[in-house]
PDB file of C-alpha atoms in Angstrom:
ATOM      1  CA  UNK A   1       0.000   0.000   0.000  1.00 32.00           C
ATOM      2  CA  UNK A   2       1.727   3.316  -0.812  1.00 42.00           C
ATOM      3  CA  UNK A   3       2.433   5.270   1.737  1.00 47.00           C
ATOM      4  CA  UNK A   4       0.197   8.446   2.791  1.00 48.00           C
ATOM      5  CA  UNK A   5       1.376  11.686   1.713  1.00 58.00           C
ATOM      6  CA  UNK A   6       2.234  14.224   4.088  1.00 76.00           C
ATOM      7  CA  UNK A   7      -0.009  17.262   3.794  1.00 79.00           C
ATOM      8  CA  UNK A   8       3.288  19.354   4.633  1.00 86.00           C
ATOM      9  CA  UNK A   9       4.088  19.138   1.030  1.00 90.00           C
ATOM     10  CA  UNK A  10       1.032  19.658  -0.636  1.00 91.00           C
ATOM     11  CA  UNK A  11       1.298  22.868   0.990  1.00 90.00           C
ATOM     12  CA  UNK A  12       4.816  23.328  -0.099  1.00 91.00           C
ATOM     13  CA  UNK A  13       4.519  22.564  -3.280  1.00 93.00           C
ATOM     14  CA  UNK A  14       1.548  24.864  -3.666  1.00 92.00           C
ATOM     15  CA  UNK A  15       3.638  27.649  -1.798  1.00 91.00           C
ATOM     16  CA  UNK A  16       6.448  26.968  -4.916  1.00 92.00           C
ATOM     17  CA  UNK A  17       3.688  27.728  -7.174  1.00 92.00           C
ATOM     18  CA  UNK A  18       2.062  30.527  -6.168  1.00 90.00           C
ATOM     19  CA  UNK A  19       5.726  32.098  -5.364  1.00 89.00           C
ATOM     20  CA  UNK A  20       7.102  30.860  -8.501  1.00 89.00           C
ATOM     21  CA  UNK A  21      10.499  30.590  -6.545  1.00 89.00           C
ATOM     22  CA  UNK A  22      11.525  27.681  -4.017  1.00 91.00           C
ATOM     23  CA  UNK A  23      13.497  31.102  -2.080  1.00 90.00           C
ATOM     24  CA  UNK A  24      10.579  32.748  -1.950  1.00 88.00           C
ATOM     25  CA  UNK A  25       8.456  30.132  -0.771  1.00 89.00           C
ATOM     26  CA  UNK A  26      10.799  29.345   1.988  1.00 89.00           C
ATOM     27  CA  UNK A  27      10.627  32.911   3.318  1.00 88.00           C
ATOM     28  CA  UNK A  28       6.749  32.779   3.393  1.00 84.00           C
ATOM     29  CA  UNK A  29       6.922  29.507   5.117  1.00 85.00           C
ATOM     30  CA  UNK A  30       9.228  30.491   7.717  1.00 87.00           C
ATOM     31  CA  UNK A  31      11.721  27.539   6.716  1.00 89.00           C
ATOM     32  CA  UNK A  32      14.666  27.025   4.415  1.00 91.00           C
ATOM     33  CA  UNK A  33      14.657  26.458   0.895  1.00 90.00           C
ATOM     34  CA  UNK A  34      16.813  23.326   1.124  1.00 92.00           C
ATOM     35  CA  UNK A  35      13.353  22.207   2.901  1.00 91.00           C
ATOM     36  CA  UNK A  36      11.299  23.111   0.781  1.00 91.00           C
ATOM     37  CA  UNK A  37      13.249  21.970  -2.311  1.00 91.00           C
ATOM     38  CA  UNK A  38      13.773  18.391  -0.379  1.00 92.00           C
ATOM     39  CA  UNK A  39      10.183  17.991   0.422  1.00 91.00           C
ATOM     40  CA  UNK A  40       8.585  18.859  -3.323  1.00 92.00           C
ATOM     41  CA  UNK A  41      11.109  16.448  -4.638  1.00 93.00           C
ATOM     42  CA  UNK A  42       9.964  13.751  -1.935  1.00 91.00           C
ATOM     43  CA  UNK A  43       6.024  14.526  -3.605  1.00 92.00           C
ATOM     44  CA  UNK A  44       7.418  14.117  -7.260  1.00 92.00           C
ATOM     45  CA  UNK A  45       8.784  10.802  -5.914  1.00 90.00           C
ATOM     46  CA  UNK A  46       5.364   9.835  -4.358  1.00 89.00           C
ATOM     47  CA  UNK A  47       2.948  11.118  -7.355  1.00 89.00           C
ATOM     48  CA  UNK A  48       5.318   9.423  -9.857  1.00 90.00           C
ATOM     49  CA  UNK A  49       4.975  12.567 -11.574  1.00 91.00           C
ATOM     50  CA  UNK A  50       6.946  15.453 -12.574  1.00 93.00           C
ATOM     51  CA  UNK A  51       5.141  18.726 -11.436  1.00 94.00           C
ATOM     52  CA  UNK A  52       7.638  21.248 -11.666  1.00 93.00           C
ATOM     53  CA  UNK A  53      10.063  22.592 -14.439  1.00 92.00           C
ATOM     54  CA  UNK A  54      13.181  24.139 -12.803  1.00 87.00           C
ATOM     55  CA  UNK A  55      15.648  26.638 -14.390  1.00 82.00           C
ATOM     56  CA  UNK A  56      18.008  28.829 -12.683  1.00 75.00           C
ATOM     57  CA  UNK A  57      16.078  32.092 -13.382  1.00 77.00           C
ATOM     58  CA  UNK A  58      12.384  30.793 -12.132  1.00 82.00           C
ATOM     59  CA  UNK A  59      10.175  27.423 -11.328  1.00 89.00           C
ATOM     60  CA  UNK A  60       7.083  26.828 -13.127  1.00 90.00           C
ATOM     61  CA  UNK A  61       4.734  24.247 -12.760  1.00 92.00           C
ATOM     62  CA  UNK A  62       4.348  21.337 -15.725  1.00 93.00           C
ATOM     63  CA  UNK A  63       0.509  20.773 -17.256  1.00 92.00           C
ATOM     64  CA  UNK A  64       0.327  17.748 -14.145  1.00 93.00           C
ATOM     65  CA  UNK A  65       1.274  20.073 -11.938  1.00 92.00           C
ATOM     66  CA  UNK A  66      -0.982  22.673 -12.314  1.00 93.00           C
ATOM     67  CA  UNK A  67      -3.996  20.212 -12.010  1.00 93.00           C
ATOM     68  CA  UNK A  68      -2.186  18.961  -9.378  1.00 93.00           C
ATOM     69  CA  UNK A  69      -1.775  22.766  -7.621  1.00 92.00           C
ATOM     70  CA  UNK A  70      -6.062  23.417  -8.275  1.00 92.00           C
ATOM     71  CA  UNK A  71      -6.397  19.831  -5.745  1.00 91.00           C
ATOM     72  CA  UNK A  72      -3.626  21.125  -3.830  1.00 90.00           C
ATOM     73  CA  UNK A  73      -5.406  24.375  -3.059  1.00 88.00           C
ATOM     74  CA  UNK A  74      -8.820  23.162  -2.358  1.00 87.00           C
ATOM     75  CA  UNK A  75      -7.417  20.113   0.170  1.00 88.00           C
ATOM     76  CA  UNK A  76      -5.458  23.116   1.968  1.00 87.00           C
ATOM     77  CA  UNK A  77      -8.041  25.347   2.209  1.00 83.00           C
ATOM     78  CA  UNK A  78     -10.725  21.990   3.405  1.00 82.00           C
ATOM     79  CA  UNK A  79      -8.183  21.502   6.031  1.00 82.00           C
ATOM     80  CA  UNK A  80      -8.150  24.756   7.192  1.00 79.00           C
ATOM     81  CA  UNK A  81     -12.053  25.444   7.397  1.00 75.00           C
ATOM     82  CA  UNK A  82     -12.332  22.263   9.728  1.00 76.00           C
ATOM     83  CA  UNK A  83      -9.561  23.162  12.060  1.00 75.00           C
ATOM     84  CA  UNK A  84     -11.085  26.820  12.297  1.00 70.00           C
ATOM     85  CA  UNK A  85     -14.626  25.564  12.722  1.00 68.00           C
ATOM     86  CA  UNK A  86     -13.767  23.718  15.295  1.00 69.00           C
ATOM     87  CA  UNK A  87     -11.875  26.595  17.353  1.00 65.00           C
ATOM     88  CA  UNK A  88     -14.575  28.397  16.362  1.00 59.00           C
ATOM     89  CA  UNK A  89     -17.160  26.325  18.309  1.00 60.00           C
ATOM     90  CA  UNK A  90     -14.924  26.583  21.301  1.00 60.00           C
ATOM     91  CA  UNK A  91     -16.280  30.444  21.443  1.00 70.00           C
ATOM     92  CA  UNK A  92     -19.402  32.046  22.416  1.00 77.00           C
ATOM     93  CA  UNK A  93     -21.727  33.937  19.351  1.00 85.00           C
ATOM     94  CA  UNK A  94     -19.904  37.399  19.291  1.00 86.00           C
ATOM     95  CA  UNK A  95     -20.318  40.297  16.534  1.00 89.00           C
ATOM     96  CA  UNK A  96     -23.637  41.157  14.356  1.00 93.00           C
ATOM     97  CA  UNK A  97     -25.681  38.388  12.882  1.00 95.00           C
ATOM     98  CA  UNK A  98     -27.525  39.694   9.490  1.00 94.00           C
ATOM     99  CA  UNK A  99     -30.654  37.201   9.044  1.00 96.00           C
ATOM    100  CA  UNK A 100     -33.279  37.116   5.802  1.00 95.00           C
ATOM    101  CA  UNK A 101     -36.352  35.756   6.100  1.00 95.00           C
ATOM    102  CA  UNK A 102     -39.662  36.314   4.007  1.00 91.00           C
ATOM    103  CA  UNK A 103     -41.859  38.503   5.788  1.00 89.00           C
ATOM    104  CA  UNK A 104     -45.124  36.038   6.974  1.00 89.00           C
ATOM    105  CA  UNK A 105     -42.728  33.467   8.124  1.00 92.00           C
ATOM    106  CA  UNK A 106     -40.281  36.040  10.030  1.00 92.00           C
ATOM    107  CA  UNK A 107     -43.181  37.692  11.219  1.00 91.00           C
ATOM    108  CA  UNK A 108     -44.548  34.938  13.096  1.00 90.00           C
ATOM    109  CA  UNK A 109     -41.439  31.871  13.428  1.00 92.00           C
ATOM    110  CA  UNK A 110     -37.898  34.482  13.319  1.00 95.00           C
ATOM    111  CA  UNK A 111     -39.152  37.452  15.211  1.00 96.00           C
ATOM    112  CA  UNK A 112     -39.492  34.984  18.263  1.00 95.00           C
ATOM    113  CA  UNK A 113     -35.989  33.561  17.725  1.00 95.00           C
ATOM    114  CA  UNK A 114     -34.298  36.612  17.350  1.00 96.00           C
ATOM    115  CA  UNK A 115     -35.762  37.950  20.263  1.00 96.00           C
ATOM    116  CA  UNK A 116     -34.726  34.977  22.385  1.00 95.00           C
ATOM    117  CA  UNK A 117     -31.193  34.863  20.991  1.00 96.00           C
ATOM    118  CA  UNK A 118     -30.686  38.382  21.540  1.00 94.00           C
ATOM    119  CA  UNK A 119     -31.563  37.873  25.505  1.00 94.00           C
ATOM    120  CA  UNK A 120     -29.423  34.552  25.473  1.00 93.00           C
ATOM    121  CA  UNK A 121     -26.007  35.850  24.055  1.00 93.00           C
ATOM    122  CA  UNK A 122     -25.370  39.917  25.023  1.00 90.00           C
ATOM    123  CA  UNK A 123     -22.618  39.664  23.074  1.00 88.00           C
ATOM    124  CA  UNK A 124     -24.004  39.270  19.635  1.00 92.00           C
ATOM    125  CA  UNK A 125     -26.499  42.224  18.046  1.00 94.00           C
ATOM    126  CA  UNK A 126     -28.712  41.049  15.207  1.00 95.00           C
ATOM    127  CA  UNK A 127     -30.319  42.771  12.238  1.00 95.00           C
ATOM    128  CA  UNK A 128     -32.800  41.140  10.539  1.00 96.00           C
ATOM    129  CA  UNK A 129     -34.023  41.595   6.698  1.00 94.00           C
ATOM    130  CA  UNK A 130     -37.819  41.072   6.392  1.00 92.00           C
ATOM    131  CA  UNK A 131     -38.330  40.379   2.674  1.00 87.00           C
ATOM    132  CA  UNK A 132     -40.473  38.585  -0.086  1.00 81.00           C
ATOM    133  CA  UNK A 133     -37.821  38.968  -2.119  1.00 81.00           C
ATOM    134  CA  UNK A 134     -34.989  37.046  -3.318  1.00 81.00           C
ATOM    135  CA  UNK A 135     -31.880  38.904  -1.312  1.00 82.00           C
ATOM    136  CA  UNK A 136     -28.348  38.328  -3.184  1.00 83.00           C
ATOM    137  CA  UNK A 137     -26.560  37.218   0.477  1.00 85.00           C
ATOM    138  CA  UNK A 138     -23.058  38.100  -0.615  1.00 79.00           C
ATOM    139  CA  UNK A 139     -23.974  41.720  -1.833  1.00 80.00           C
ATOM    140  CA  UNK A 140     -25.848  42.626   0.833  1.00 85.00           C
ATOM    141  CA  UNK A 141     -23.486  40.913   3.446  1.00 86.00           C
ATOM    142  CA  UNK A 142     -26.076  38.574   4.840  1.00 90.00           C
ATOM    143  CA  UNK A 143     -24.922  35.278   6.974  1.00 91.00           C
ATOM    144  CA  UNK A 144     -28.201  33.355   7.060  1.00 93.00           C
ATOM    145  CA  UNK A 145     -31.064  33.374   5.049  1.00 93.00           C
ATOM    146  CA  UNK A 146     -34.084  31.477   6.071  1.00 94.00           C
ATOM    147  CA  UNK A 147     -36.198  30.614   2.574  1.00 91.00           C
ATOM    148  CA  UNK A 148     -39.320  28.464   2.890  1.00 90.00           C
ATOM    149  CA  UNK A 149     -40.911  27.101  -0.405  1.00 84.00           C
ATOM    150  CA  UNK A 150     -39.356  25.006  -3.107  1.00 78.00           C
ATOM    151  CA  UNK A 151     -35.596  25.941  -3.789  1.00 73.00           C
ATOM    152  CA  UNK A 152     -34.431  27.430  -6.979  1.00 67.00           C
ATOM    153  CA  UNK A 153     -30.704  25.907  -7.980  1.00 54.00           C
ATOM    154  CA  UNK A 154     -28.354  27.956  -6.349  1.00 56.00           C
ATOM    155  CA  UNK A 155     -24.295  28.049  -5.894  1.00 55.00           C
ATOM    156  CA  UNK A 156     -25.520  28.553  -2.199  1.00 63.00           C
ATOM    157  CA  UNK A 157     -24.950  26.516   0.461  1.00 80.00           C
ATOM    158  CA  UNK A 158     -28.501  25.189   1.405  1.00 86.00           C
ATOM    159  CA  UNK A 159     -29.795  22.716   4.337  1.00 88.00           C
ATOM    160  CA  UNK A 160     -33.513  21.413   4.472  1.00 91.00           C
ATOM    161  CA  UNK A 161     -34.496  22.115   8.132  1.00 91.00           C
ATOM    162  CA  UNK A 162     -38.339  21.558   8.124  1.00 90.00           C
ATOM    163  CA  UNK A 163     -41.451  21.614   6.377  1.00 91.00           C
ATOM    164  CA  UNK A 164     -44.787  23.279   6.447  1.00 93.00           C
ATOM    165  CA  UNK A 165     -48.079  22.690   5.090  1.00 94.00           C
ATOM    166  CA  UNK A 166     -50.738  24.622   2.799  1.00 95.00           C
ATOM    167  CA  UNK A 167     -54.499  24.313   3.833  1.00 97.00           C
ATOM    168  CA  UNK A 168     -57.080  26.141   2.415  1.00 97.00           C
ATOM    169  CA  UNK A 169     -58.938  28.146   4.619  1.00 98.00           C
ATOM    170  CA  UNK A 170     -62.327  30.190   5.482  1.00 97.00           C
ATOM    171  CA  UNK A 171     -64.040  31.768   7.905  1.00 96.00           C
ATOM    172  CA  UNK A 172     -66.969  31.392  10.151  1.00 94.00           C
ATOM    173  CA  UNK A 173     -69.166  34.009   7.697  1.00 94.00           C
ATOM    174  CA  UNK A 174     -68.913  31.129   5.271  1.00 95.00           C
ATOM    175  CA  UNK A 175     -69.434  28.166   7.224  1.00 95.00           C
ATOM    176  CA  UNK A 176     -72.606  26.324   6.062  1.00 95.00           C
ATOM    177  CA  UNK A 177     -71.448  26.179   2.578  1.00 95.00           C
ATOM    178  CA  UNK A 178     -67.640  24.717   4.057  1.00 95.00           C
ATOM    179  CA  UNK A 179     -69.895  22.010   5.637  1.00 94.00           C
ATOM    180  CA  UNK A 180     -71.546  21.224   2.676  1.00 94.00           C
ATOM    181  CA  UNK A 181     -68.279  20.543   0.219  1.00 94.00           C
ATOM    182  CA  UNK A 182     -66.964  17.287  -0.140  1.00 93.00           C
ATOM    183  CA  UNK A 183     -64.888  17.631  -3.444  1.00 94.00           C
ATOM    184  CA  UNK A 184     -62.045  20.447  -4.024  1.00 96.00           C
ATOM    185  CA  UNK A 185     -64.465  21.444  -7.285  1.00 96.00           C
ATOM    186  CA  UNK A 186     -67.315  22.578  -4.694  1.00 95.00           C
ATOM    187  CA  UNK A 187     -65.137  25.203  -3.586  1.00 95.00           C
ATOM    188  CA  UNK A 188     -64.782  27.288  -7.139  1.00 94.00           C
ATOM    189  CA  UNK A 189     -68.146  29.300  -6.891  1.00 94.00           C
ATOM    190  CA  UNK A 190     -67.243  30.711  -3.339  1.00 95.00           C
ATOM    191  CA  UNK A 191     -65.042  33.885  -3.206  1.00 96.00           C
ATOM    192  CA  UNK A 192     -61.248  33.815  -3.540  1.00 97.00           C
ATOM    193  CA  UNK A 193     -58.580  35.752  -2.063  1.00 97.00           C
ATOM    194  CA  UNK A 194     -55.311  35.518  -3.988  1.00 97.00           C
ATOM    195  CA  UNK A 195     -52.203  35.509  -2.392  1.00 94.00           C
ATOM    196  CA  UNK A 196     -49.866  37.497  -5.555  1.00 91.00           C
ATOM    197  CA  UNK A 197     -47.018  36.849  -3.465  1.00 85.00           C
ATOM    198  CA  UNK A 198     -47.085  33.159  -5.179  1.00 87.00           C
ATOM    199  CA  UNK A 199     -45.802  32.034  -8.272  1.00 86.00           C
ATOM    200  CA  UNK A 200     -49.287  30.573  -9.687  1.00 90.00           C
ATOM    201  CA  UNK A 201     -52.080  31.690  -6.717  1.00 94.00           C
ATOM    202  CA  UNK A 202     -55.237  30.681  -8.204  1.00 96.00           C
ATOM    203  CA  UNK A 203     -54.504  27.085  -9.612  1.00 96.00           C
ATOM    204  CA  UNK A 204     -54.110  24.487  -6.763  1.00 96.00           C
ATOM    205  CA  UNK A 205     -53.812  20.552  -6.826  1.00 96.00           C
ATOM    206  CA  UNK A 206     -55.454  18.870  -3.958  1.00 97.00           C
ATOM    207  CA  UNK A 207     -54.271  14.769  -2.916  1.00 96.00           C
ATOM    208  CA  UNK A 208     -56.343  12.354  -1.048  1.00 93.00           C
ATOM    209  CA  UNK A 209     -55.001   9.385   1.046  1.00 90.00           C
ATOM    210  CA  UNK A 210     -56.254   6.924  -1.142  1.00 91.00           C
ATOM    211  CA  UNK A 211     -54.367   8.358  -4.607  1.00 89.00           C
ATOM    212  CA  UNK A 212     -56.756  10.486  -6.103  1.00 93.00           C
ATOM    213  CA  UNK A 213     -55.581  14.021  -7.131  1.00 95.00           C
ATOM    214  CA  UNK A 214     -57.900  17.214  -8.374  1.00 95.00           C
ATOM    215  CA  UNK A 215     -56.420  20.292 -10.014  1.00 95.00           C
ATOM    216  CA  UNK A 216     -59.058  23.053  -9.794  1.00 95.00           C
ATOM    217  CA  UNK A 217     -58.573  26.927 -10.773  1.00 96.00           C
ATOM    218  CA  UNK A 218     -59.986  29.420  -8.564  1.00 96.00           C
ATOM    219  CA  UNK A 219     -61.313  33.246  -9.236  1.00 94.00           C
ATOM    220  CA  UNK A 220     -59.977  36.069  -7.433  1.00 93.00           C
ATOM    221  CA  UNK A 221     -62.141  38.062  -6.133  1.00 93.00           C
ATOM    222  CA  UNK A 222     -59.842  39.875  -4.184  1.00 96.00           C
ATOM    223  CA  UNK A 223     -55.756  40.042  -4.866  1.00 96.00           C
ATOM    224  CA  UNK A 224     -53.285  40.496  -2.153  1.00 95.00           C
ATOM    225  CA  UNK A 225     -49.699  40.799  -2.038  1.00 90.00           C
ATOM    226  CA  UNK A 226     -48.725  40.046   1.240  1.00 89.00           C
ATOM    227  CA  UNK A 227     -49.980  36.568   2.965  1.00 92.00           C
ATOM    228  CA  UNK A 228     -50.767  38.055   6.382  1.00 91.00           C
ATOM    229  CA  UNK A 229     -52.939  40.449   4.249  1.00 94.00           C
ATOM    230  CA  UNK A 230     -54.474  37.650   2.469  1.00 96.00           C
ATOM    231  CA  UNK A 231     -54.939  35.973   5.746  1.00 96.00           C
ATOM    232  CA  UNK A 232     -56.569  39.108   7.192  1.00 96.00           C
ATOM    233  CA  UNK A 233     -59.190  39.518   4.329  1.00 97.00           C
ATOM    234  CA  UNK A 234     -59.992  35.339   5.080  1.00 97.00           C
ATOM    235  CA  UNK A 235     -60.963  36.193   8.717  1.00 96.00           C
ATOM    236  CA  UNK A 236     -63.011  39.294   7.633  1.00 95.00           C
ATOM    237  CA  UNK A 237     -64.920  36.816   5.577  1.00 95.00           C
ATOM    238  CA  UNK A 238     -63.946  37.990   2.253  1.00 96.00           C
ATOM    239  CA  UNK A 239     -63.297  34.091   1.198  1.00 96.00           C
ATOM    240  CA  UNK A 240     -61.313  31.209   0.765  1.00 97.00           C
ATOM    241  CA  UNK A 241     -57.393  31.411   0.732  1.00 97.00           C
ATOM    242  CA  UNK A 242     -54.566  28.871   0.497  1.00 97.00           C
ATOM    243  CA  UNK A 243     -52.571  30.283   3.825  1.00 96.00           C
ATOM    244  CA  UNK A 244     -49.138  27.813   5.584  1.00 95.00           C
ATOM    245  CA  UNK A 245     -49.761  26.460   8.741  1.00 94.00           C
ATOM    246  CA  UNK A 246     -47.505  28.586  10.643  1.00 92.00           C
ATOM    247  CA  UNK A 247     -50.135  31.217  10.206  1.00 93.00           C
ATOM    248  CA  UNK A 248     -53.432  29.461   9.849  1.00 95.00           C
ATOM    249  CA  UNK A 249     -52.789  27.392  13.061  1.00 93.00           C
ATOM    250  CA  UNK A 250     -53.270  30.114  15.713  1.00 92.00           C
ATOM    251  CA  UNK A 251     -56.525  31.442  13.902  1.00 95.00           C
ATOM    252  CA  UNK A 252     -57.983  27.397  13.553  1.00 96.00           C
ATOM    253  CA  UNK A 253     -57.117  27.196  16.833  1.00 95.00           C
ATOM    254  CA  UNK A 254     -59.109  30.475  18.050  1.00 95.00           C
ATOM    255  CA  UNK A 255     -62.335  29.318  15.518  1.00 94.00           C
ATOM    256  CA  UNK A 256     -61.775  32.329  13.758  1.00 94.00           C
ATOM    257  CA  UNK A 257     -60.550  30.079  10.627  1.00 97.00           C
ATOM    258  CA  UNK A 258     -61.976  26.975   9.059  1.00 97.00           C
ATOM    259  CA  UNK A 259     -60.353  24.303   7.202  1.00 97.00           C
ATOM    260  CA  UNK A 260     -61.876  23.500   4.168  1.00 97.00           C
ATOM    261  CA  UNK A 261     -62.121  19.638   3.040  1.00 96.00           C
ATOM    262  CA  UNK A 262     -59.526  18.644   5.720  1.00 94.00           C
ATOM    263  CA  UNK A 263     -59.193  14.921   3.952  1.00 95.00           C
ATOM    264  CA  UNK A 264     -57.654  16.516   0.933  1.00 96.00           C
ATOM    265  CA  UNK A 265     -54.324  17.938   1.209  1.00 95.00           C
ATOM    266  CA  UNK A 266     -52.281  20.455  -0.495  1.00 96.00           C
ATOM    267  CA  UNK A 267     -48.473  20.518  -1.320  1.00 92.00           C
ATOM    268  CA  UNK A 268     -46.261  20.627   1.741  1.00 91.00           C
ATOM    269  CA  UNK A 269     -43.055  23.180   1.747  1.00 90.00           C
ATOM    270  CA  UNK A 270     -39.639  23.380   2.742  1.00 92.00           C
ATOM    271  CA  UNK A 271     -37.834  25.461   5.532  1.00 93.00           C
ATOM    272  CA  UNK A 272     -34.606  25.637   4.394  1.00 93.00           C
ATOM    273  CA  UNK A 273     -31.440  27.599   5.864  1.00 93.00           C
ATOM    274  CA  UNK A 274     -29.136  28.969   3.188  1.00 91.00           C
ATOM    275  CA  UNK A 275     -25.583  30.181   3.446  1.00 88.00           C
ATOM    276  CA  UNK A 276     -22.843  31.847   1.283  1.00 83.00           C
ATOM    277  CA  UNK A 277     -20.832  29.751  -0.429  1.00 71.00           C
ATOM    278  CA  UNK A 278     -17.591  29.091   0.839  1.00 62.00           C
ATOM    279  CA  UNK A 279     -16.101  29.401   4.239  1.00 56.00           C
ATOM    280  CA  UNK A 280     -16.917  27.802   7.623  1.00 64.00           C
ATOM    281  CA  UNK A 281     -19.846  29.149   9.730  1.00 77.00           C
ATOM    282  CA  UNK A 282     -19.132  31.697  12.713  1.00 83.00           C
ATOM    283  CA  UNK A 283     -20.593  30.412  16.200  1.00 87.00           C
ATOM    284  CA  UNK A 284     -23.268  32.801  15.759  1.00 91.00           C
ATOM    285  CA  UNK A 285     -24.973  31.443  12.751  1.00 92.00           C
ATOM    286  CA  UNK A 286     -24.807  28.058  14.054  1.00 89.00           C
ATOM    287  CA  UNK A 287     -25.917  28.524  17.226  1.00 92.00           C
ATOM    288  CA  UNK A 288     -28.704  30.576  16.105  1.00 95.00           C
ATOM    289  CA  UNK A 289     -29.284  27.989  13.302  1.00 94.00           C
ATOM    290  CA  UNK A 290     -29.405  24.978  15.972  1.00 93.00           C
ATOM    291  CA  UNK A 291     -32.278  26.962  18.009  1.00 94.00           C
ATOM    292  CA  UNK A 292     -34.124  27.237  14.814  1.00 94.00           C
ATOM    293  CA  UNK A 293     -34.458  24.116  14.420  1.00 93.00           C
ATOM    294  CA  UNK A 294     -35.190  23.329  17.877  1.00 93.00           C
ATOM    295  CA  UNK A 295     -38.532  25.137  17.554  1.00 90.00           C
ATOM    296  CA  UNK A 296     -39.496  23.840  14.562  1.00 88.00           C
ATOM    297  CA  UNK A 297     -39.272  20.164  16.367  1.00 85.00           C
ATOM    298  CA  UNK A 298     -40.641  21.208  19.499  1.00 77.00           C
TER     299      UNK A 298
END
């Protein structure tokens, strides 16, 4: 079995690279070029493979070796994201957290959080972005956003954290005729509230246990952009609306909203946290991260 190569000399040799000069590698080691020199050959050895073309006036790295450098690189910089994440969670949160969230779900599930998080750790000041739309997190310096939905494909970092589900909704104005339904069609010729926030608000695809699916289109009667507005109008009796559970609960709860053909279900959601790309996460994002998901299990 061949023998494991030191990591030493990957960074080395990727030192001699980037220098272009075993001397000037050495002095941004710290060590001496005969070290340097004597440990890239020892990798040459090992690989089997020349990687770099020496003269007397400069070193540059063969076609091998600059494939070899791109590897080099990313192992290095690996390495050095686990040793720092784990010195990292040997500290307390410290410094400002910036948090996205769309504004029904930070309204009613982040808000809370925040709040707690902000008592728990005096050390750490948050600012959080309330927003329906889609916030670019590295130009507008955010650490965390919180995205619920279906996830576009994204050269972010993303981590499926919990779900949520869609139930169609009414109020106690419209009650008889909520009784009286027993197929998602029977719900067409009541009023609508349209949530504009959505992609597609009006068409809707219900499931039943046993298989059977029904795609019916609604008419909006009313149009909302905002799903705590849409909510709102629902309660004032202005009609039916598809609203997530982390709203409709409390209101279901209180009888001042009515589920509408319970046995039939809508399509569930994601919570998802999402994260530059890139480097290791501070304490404070993962910390704040882990007592996310704590409330969405408990």
């Amino acid at each position: 079995m061949q023998e494991a190569t030191n990591l030493n000399r990957l960074a080395y040799f990727a030192a001699v690279v980037d220098a272009g000069s075993f001397t000037r590698a050495a002095e941004y080691l710290g060590i001496t070029k005969a070290v340097v020199s004597q440990q890239v050959a020892r990798l040459e050895q090992e690989v089997g493979t020349t990687l770099l073309i020496r003269t007397t006036r400069r070193v540059q790295a063969t076609e091998a070796g600059l494939l070899f450098h791109a590897r080099c690189v990313s192992i290095l910089r690996d390495a050095e994201d686990a040793l720092g994440e784990l010195a990292q969670r040997r500290t307390e949160p410290k410094g400002l957290l910036r948090i996205t969230a769309p504004y029904d779900y930070g309204t009613s599930v982040v808000v809370p959080l925040v709040a707690a998080f902000s008592r728990r750790y005096n050390d750490c000041k948050v600012e959080l972005n309330l927003s329906d739309k889609m916030v670019d997190l590295v130009a507008d310096n955010m650490d965390l956003a919180i995205r619920v939905g279906w996830l576009a494909d994204s050269s972010m970092q993303a981590r499926r954290i919990g779900s949520f589900r869609q139930l169609l909704v009414g109020s106690q104005a419209l009650a008889a005729e909520i009784a009286a339904m027993s197929e998602p069609i029977d719900c067409t010729p009541l009023p609508f509230v349209a949530n504009n926030a959505l992609r597609e608000p009006l068409i809707w695809t219900f499931t039943r246990s046993d298989g059977d699916a029904r795609s019916v289109r609604f008419k909006a009667d009313i149009a909302i952009n905002t799903t705590p507005a849409v909510m709102e109008a629902v309660r004032q009796g202005a009609g039916l609306s598809v609203l997530p559970d982390f709203l409709a609960t409390a209101g279901i709860l209180a009888g001042d909203l009515i589920p509408v053909l319970p046995e039939w279900q809508l399509p569930s959601g994601g919570v998802y946290t999402v994260y530059p790309a890139g480097r290791f996460r501070p304490p404070k994002v993962s910390v704040f991260v882990d007592m996310l998901i704590a409330a969405l299990k408990a």
